[in-house]
Tab-separated table of C-alpha atoms and ligand atoms in Angstrom:
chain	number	residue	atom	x	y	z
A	238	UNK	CA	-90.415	-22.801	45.748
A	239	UNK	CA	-88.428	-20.103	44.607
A	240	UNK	CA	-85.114	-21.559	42.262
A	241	UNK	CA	-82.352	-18.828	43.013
A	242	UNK	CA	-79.583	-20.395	40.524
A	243	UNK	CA	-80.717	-21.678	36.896
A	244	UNK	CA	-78.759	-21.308	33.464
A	245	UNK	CA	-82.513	-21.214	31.262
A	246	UNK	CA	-81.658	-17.792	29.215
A	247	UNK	CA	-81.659	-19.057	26.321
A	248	UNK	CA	-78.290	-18.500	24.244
A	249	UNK	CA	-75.937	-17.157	27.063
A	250	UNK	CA	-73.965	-19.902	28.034
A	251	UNK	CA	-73.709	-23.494	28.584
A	252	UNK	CA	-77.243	-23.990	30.025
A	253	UNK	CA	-80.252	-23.822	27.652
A	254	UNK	CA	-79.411	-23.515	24.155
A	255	UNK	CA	-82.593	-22.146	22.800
A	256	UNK	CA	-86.202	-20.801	23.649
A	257	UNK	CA	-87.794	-24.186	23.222
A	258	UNK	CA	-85.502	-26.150	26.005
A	259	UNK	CA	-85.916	-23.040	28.232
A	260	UNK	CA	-89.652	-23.675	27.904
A	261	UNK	CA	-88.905	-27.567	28.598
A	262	UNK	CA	-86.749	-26.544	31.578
A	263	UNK	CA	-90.028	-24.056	33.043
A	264	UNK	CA	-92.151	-27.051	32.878
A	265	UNK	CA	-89.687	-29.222	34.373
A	266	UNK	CA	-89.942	-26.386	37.098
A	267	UNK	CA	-93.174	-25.928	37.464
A	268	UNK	CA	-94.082	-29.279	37.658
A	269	UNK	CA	-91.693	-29.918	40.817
A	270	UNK	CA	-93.175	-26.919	42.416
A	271	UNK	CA	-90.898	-23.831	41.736
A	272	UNK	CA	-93.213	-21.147	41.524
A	273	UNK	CA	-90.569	-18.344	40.530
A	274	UNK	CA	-87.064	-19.034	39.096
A	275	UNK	CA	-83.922	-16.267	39.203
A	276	UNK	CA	-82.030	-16.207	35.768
A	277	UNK	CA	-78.306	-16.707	36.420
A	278	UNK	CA	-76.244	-16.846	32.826
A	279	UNK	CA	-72.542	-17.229	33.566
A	280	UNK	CA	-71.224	-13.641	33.797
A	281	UNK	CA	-67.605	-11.945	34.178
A	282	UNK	CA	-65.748	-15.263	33.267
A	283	UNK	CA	-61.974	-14.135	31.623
A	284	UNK	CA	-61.934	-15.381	28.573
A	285	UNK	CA	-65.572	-16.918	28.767
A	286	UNK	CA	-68.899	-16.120	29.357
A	287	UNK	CA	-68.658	-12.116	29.514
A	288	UNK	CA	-72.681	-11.459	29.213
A	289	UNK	CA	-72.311	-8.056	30.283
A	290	UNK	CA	-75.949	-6.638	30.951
A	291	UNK	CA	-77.072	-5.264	26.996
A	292	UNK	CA	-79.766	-5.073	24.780
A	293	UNK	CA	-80.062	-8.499	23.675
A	294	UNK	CA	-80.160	-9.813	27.723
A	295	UNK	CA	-83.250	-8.289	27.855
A	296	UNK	CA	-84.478	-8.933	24.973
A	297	UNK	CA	-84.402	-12.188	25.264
A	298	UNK	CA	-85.485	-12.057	29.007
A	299	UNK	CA	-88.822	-10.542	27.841
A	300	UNK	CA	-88.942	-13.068	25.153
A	301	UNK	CA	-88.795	-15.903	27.124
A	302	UNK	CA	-91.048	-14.327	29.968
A	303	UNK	CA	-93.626	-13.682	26.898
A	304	UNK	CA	-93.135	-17.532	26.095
A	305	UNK	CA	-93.854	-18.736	29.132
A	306	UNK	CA	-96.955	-16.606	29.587
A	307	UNK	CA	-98.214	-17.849	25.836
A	308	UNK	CA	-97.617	-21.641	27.119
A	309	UNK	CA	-99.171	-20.930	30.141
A	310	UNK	CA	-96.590	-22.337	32.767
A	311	UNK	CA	-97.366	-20.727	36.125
A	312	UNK	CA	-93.459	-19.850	36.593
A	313	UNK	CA	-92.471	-16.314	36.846
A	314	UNK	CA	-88.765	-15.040	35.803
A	315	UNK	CA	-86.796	-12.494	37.557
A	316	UNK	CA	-83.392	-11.152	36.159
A	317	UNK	CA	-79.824	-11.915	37.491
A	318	UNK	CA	-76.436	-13.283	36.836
A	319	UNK	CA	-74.544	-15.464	38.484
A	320	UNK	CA	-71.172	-13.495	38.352
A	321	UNK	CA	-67.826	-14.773	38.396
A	322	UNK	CA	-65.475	-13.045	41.568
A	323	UNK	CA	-62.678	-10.925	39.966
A	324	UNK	CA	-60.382	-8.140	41.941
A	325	UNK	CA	-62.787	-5.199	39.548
A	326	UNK	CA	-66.037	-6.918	40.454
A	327	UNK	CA	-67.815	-3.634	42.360
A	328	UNK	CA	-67.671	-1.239	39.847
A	329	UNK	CA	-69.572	-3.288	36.832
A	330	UNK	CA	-72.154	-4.505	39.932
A	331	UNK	CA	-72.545	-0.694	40.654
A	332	UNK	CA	-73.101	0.243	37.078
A	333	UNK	CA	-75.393	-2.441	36.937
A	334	UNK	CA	-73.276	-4.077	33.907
A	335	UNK	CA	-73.458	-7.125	36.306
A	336	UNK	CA	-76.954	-7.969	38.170
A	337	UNK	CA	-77.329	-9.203	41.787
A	338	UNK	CA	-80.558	-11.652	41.916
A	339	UNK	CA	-83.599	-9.483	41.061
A	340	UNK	CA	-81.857	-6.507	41.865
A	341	UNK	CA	-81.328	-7.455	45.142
A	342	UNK	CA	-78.296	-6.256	47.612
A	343	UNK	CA	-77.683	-10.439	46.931
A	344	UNK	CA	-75.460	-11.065	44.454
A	345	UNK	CA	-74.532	-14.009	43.371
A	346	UNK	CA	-71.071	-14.790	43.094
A	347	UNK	CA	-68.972	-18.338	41.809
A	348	UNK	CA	-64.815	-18.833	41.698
A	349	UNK	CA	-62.694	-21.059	40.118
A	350	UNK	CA	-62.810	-24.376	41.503
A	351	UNK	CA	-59.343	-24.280	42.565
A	352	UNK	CA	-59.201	-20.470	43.869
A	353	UNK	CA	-56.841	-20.446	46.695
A	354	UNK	CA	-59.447	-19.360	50.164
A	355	UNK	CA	-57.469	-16.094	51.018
A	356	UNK	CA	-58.063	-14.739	47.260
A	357	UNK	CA	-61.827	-16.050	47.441
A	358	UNK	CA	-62.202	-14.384	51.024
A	359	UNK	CA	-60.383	-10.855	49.993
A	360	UNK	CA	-62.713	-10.525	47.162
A	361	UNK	CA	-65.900	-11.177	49.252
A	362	UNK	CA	-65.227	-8.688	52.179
A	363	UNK	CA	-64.800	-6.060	48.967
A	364	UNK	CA	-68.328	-6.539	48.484
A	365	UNK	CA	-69.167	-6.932	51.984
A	366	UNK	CA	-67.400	-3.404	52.801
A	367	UNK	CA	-69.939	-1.704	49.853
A	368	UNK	CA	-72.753	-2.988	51.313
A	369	UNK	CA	-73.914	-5.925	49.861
A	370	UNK	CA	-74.721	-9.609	51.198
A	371	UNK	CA	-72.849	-12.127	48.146
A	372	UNK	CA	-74.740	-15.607	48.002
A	373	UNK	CA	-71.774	-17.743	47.464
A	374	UNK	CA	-72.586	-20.040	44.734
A	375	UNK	CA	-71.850	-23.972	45.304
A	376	UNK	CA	-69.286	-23.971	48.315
A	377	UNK	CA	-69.494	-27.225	48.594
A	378	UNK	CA	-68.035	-27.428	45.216
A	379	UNK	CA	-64.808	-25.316	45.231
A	380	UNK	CA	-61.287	-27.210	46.652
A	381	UNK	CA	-60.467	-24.645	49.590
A	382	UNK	CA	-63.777	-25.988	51.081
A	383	UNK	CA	-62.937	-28.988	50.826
A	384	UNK	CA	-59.801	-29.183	52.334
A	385	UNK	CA	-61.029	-26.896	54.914
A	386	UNK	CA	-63.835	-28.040	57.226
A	387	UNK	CA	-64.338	-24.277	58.531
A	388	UNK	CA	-64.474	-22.663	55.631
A	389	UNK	CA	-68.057	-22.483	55.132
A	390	UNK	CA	-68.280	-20.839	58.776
A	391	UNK	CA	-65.401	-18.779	57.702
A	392	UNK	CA	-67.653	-17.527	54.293
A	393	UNK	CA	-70.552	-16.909	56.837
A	394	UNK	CA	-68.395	-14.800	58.894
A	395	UNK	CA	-66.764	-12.313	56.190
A	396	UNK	CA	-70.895	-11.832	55.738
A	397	UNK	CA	-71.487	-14.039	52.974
A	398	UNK	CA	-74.806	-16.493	52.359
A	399	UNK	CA	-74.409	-20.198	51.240
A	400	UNK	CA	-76.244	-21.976	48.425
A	401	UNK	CA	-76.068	-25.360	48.099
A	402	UNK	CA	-77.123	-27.368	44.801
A	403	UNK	CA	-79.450	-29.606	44.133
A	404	UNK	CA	-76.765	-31.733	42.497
A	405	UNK	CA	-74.785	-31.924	44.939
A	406	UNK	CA	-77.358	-33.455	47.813
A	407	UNK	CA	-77.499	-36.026	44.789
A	408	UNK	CA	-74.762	-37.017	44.803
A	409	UNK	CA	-73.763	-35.604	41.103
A	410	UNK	CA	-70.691	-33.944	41.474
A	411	UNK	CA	-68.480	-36.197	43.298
A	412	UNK	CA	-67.639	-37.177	46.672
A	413	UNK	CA	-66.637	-34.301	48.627
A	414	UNK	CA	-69.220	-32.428	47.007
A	415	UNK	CA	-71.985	-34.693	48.043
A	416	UNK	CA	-70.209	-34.915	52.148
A	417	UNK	CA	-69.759	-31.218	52.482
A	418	UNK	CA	-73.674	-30.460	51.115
A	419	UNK	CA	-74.596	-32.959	53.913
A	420	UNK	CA	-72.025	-31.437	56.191
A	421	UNK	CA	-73.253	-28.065	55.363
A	422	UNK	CA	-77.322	-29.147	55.673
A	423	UNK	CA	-76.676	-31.322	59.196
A	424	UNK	CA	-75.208	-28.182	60.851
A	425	UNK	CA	-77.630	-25.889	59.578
A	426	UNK	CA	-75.136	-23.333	57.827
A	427	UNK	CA	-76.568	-23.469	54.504
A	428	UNK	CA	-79.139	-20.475	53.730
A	429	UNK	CA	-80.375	-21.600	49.973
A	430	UNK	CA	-80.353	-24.753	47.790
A	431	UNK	CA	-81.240	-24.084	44.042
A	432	UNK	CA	-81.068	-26.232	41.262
A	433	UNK	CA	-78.229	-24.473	39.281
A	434	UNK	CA	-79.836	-26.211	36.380
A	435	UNK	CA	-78.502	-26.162	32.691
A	436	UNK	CA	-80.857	-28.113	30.611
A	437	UNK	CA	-83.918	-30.411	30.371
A	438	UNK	CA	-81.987	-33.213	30.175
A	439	UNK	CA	-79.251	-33.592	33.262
A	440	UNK	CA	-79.070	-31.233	35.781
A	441	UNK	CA	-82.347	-30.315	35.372
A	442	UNK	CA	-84.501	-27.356	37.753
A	443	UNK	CA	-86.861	-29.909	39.473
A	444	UNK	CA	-86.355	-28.777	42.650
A	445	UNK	CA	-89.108	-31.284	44.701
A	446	UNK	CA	-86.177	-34.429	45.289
A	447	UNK	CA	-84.040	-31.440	46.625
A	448	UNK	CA	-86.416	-30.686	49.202
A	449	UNK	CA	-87.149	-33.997	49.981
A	450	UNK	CA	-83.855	-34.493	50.675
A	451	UNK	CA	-83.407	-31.461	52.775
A	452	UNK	CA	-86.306	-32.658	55.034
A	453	UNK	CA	-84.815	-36.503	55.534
A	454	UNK	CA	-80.971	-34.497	55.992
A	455	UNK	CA	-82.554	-32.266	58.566
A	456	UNK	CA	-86.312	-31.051	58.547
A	457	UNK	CA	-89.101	-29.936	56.568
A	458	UNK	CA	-88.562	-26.245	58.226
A	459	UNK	CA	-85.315	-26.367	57.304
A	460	UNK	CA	-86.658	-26.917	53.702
A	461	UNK	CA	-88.668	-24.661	53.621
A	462	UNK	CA	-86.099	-21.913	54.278
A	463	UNK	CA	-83.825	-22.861	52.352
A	464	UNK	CA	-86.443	-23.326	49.391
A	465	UNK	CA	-89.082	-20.732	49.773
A	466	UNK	CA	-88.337	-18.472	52.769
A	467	UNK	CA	-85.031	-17.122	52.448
A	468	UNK	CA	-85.576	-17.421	48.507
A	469	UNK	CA	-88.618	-15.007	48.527
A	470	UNK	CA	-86.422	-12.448	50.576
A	471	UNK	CA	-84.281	-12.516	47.935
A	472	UNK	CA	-86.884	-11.479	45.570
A	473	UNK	CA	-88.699	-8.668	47.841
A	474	UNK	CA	-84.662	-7.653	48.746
A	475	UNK	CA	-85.401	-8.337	52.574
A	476	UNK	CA	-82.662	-9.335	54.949
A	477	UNK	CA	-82.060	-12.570	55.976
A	478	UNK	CA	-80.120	-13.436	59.220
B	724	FE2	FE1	-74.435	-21.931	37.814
């Protein structure tokens, strides 16, 4: 499996805190079959997590890709961010001061839980319009989903791709959280699941429950997609319908 979504830089944000749980979190992978994980620090918060592409990102990207080589953990790391929607978000993804996943035309975008649907949907067609296919992070999490049983088909419609979390299908972050993943599985409108992982501990990147889950929701094909097929387009930048 490929693990689009995980918070294992070490030092970025409020995932891993240093090199040593990264390297816990990589064997956590590895060991539940992700084969290749996407780094996603938080990215273009206000106020927050700014992690801005710089010198120390990839510093410590080539650390931690060193350290996992050294340990030998068959997991390979590709760059990203997992960048949060604001009105100026094309012009730092154009200069590259944001990453999309890999380099990919996918970026991958979050809101604020409680970000109204017509703000959410103005700021996706912007991206849309230069070209690029956002991978809306977590729908199932945000409150205008919620309240709105066709706003995932609305999402897929302004050109957008869904991932799910792993979290989620478990039942980890509430109620409506858990029914729309299910919702969003059974009708086959999802296009990734990822573990959106932040440490060894809790919310953690094994990744083989999520596709078990995905195959009793719906089928092992389905899995599959959403685990390793669309995933590796992501990586090779291929298109997915
Ligand atoms: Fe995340």
């Amino acid at each position: 499996m490929v693990d689009i979504h995980c918070h294992i830089l070490p030092g970025f944000d409020d995932g891993s805190d240093n090199i040593e749980e990264s390297l816990r979190m990589a064997r956590i992978a590895a060991g539940g079959g992700t084969k290749a994980m996407i780094v996603t620090p938080h990215s273009n918060i206000p106020n927050s997590y700014q992690n801005y592409l710089d010198k120390l990102y990839v510093d410590t990207f080539k650390e931690l890709k060193a350290k996992i080589k050294e340990h030998n953990i068959p997991i390979d790391i590709y760059p990203g961010h997992e960048i949060f929607a604001t009105d100026d978000l094309i012009e730092p993804i154009k200069r590259k001061r944001l990453l999309t996943l890999c380099n990919s035309d996918y970026p991958l975008v979050e809101f604020g839980f409680k970000e109204r649907s017509e703000s959410v949907y103005k700021k996706l067609q912007i991206l849309v319009a230069e070209g690029l296919t956002p991978i809306v992070a977590h729908p199932e999490r945000y409150a205008f989903v919620a309240e709105n049983g066709s706003a995932p088909l609305m999402l897929k419609k302004i050109g957008c791709l869904l991932q799910l979390n792993k979290g989620s299908l478990k039942n980890k972050f509430g109620e409506n959280a858990y029914a729309v993943s299910q919702a969003i599985i059974r009708h086959e409108i999802a296009d990734f699941v990822a573990s959106d992982a932040h440490s060894p501990y809790m919310r953690t990147p094994y990744l083989a429950d999520a596709y078990e889950i995905v195959c009793e929701l719906h089928s092992v094909q389905y899995a599959d997609l959403l685990l390793n097929v669309n995933p590796e387009k992501v990586l090779k930048n291929e298109k997915i319908k």
